Every structure is written in structure tokens, then in C-alpha cells.
mmCIF file with all atom_site columns, C-alpha atoms in Angstrom:
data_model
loop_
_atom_site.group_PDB
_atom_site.id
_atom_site.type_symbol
_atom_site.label_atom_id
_atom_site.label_alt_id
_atom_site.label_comp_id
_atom_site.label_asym_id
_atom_site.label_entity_id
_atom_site.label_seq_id
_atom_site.pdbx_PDB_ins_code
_atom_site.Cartn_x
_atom_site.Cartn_y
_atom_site.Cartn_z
_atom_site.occupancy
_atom_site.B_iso_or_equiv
_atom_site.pdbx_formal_charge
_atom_site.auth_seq_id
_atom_site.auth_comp_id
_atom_site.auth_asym_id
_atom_site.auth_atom_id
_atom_site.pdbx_PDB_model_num
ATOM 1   C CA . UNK A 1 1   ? 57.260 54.156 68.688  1.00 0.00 ? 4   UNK A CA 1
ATOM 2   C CA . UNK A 1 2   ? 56.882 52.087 71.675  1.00 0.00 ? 5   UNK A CA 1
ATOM 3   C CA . UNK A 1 3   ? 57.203 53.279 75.441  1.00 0.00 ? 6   UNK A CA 1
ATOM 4   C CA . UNK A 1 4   ? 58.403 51.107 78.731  1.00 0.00 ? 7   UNK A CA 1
ATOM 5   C CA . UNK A 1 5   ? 57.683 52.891 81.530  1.00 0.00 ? 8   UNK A CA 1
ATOM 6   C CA . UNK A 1 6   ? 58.700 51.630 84.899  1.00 0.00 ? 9   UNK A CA 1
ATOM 7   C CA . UNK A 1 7   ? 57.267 52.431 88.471  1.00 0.00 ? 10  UNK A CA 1
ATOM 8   C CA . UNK A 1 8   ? 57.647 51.368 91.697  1.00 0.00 ? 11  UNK A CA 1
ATOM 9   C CA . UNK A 1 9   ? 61.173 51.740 92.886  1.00 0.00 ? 12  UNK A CA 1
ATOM 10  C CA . UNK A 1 10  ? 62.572 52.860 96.320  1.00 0.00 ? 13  UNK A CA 1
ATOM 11  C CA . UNK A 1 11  ? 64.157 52.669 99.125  1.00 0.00 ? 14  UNK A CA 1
ATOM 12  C CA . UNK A 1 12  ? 63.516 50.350 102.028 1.00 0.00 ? 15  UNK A CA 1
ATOM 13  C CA . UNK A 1 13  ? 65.012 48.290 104.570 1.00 0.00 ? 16  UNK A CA 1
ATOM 14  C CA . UNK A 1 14  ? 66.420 44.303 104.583 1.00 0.00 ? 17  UNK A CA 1
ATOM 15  C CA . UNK A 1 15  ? 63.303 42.252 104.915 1.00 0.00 ? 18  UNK A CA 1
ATOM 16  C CA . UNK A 1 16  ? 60.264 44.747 103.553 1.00 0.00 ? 19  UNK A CA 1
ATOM 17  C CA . UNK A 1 17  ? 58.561 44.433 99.901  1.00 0.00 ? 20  UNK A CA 1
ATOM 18  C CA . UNK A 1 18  ? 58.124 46.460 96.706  1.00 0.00 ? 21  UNK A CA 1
ATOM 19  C CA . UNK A 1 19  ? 56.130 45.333 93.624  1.00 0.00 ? 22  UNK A CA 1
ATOM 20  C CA . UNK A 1 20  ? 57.334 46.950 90.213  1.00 0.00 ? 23  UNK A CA 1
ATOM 21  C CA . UNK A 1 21  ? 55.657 47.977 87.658  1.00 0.00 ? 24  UNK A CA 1
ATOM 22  C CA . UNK A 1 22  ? 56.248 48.154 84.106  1.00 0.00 ? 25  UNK A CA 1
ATOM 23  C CA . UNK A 1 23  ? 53.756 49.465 80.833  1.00 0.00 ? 26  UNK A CA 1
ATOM 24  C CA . UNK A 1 24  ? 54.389 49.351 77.325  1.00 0.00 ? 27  UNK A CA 1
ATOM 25  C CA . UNK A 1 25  ? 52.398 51.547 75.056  1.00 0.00 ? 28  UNK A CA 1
ATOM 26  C CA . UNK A 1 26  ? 53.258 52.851 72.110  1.00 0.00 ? 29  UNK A CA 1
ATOM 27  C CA . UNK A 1 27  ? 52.477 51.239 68.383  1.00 0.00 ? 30  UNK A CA 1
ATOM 28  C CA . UNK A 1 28  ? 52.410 47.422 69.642  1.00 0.00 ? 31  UNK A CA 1
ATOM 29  C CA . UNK A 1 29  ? 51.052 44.167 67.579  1.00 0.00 ? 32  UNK A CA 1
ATOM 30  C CA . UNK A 1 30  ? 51.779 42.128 70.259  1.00 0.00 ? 33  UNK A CA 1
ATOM 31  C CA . UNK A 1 31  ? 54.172 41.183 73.271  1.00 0.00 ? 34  UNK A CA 1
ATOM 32  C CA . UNK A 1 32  ? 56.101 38.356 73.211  1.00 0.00 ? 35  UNK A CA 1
ATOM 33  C CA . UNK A 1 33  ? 58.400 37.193 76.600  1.00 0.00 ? 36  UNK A CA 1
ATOM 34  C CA . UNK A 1 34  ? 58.727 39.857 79.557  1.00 0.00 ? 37  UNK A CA 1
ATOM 35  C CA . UNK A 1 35  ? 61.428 40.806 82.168  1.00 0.00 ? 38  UNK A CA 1
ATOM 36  C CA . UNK A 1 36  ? 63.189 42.160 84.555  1.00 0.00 ? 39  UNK A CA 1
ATOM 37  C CA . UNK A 1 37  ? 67.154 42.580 84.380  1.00 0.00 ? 40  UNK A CA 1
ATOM 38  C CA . UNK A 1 38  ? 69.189 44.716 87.081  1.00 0.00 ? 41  UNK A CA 1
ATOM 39  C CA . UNK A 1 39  ? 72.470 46.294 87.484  1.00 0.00 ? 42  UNK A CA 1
ATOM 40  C CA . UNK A 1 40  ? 74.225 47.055 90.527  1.00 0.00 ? 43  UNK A CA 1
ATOM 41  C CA . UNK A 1 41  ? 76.994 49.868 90.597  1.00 0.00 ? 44  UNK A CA 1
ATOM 42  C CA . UNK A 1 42  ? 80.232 48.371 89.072  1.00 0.00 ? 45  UNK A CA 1
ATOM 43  C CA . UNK A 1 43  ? 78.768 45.253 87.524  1.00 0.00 ? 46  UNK A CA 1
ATOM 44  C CA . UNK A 1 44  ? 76.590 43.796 84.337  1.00 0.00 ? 47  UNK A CA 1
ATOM 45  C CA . UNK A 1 45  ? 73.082 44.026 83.505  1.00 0.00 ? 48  UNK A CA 1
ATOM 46  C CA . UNK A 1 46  ? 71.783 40.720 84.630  1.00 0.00 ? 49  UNK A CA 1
ATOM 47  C CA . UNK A 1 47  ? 68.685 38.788 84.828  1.00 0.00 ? 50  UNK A CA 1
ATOM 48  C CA . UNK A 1 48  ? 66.355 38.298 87.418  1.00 0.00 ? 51  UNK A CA 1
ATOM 49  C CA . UNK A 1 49  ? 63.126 36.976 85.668  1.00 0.00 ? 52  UNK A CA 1
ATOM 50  C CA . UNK A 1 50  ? 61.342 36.308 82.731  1.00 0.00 ? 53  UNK A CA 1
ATOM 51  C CA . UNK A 1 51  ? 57.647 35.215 81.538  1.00 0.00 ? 54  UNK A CA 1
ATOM 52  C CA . UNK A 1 52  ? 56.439 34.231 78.450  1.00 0.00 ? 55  UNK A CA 1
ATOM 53  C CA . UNK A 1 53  ? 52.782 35.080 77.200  1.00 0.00 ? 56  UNK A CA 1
ATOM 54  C CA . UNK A 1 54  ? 51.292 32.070 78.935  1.00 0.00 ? 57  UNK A CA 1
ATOM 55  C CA . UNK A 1 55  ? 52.935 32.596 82.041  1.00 0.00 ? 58  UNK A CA 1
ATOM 56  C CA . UNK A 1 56  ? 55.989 30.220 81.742  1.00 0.00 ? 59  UNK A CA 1
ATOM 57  C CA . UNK A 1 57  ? 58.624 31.946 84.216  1.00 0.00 ? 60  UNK A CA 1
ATOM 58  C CA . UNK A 1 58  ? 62.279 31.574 84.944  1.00 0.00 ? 61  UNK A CA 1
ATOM 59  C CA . UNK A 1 59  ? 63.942 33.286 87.601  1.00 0.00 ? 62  UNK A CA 1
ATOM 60  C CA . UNK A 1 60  ? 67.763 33.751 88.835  1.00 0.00 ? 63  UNK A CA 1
ATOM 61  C CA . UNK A 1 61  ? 68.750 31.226 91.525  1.00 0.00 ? 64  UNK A CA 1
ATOM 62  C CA . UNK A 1 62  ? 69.527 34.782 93.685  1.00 0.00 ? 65  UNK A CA 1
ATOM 63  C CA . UNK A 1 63  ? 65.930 35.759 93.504  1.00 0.00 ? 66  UNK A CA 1
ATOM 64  C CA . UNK A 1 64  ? 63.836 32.195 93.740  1.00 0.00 ? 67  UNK A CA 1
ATOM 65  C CA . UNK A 1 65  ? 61.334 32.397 96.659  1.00 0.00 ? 68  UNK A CA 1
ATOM 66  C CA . UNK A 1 66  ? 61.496 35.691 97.312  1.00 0.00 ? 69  UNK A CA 1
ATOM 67  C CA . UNK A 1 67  ? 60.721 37.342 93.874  1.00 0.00 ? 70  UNK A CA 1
ATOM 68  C CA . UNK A 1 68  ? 57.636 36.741 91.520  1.00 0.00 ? 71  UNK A CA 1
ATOM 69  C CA . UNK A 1 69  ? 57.507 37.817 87.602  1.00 0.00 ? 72  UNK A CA 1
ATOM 70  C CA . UNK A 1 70  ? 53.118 38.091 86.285  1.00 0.00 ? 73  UNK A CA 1
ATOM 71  C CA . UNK A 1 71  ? 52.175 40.074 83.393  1.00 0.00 ? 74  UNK A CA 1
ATOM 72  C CA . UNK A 1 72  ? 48.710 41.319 82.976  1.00 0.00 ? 75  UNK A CA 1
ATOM 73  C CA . UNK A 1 73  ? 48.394 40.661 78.440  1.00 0.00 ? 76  UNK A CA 1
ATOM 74  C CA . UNK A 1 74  ? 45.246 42.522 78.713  1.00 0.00 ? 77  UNK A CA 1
ATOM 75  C CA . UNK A 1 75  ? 47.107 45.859 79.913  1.00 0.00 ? 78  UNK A CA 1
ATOM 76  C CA . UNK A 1 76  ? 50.799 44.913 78.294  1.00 0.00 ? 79  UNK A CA 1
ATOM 77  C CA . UNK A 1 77  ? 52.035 45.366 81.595  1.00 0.00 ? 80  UNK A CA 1
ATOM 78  C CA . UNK A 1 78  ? 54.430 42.973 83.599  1.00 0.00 ? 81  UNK A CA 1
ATOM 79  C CA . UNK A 1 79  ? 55.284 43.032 87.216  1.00 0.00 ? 82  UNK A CA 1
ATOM 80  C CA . UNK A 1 80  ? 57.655 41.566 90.140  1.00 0.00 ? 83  UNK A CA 1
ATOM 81  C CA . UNK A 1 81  ? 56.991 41.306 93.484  1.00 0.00 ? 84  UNK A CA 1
ATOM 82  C CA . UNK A 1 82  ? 59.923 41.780 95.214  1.00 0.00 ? 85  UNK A CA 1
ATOM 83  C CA . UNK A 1 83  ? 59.891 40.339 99.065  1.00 0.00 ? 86  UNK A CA 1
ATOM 84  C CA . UNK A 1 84  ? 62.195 39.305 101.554 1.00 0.00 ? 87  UNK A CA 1
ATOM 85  C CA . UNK A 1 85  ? 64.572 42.061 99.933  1.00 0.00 ? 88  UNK A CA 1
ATOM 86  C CA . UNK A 1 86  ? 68.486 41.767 100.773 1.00 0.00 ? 89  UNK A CA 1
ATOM 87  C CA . UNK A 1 87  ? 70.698 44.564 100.599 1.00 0.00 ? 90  UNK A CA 1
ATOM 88  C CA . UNK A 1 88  ? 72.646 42.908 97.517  1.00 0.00 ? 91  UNK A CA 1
ATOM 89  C CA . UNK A 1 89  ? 69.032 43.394 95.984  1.00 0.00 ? 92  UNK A CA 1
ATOM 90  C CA . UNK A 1 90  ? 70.120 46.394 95.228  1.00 0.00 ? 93  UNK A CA 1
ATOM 91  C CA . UNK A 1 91  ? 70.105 48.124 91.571  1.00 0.00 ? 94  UNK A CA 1
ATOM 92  C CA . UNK A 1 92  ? 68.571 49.960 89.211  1.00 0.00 ? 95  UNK A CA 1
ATOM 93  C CA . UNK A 1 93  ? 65.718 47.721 87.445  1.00 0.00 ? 96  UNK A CA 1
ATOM 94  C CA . UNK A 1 94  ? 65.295 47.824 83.852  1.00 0.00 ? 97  UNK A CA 1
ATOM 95  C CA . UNK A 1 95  ? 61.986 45.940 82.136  1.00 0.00 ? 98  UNK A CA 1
ATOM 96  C CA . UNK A 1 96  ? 62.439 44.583 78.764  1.00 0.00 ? 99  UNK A CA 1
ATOM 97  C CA . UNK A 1 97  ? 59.794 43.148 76.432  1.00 0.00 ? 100 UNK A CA 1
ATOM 98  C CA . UNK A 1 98  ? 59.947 41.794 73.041  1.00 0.00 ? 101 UNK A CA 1
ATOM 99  C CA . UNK A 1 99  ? 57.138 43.772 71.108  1.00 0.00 ? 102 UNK A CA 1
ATOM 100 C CA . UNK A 1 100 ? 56.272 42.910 68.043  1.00 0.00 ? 103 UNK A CA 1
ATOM 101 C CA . UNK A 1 101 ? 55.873 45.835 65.187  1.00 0.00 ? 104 UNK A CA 1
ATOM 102 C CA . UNK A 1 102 ? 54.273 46.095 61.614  1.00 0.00 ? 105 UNK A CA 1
ATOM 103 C CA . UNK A 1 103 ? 57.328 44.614 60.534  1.00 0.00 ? 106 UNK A CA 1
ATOM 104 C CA . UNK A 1 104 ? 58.983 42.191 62.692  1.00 0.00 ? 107 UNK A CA 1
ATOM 105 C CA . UNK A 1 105 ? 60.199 41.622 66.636  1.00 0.00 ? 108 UNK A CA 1
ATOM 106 C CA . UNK A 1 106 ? 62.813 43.555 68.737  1.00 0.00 ? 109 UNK A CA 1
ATOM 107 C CA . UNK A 1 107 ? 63.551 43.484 72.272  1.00 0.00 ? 110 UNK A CA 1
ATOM 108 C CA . UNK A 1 108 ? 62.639 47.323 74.071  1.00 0.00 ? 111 UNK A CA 1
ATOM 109 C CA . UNK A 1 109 ? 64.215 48.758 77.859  1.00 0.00 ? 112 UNK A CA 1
ATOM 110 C CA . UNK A 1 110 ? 62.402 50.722 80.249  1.00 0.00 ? 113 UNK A CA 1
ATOM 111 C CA . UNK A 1 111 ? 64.519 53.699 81.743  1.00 0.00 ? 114 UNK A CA 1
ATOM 112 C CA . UNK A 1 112 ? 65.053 51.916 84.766  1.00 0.00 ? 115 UNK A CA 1
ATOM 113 C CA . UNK A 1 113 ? 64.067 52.130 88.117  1.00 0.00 ? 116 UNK A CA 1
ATOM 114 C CA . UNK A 1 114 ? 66.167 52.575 91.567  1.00 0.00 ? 117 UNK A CA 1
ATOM 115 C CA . UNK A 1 115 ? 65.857 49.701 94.190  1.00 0.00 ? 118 UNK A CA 1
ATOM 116 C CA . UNK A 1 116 ? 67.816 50.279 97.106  1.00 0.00 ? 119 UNK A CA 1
ATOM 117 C CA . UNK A 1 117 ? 67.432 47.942 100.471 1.00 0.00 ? 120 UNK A CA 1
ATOM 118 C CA . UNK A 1 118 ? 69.114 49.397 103.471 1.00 0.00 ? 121 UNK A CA 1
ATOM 119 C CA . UNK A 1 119 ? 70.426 46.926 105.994 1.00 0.00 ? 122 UNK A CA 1
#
């Protein structure tokens, strides 16, 4: 069983911060790439960063400059620093990480955490 548990979500206005969090725990041999994905009301999950185990990172052109992915291998947690933060920011935030098991590698999603930016 593996657990992705989210923090950090809120609400605040156009132009202030928040830095998510997001833990995996559970029966883990290893993580490969972590994310972040989002999903506004009406429209598809999409992505808004990723980072491999040695820090390799790719964002969305939406988020580049404002947002920054770092994991923390140590504590199998990953992280984005959200700044500058636009009202279209605005979505529920899901962290994904490929774990690997006894037996193989599959992708796992956190529960998903509110962002809303008020303009």
C-alpha cells in the first residue's frame, strides 16, 4: 500500500505564494519521476511540472518563472513553489509519483489539494 498525501493548498490573492507539499509513504522500493498535475473546473488534468530523481525538471510554458518543482529523496517528498500566482492558477493539485513495488513500477495520485487565487 502506498500513500500520497498532499498539503499546502489555499486560498490567496493574484500575486502572493504557496509552496505544496506532497509525501509518499506506504510499502516503497524506490521513487522514480515526481509531479504535479492540476485541474481547473470544466477542463483536463494537466501538467504543470515534473522532476526526475536527479533533479532534471520540466515545467508547463503557463507556469515557467513563477513555479519551481524539488523533491527531497531522503524524505520521498516533492514540492512546488508556487509564486507570482494568477487567478487562472487556479485548481485542485494532484501529486503523482512513480513508486516502485516488490514487483514492478506504477504511477500513484495524491487526493488533491485546492488552490484558489483571488484577483
Amino acid at each position: 500500500q502506498v500513500q500520497l498525501v498532499e498539503s499546502g493548498g489555499g486560498l490567496v490573492q493574484a500575486g502572493e505564494s504557496l509552496r505544496l507539499s506532497c509525501a509518499a509513504s506506504g510499502s516503497i522500493f524506490g521513487l522514480d519521476a515526481m509531479g504535479w498535475y492540476r485541474q481547473a473546473p470544466g477542463k483536463q488534468r494537466e501538467l504543470v511540472a515534473t522532476i526526475t530523481p536527479s533533479g532534471d525538471t520540466n515545467y508547463a510554458d503557463s507556469v515557467k518563472g513563477r513555479f519551481t518543482i524539488s523533491r527531497d529523496n531522503a524524505k520521498n517528498t516533492v514540492y512546488l513553489q508556487m509564486n507570482s500566482l494568477k487567478p487562472d492558477d487556479t485548481a485542485v493539485y494532484y501529486c503523482n509519483a512513480w513508486v516502485y513495488r516488490n514487483w514492478g513500477r506504477r504511477d500513484d495520485w495524491g487526493q488533491g489539494t485546492q488552490v484558489t487565487v483571488s484577483s
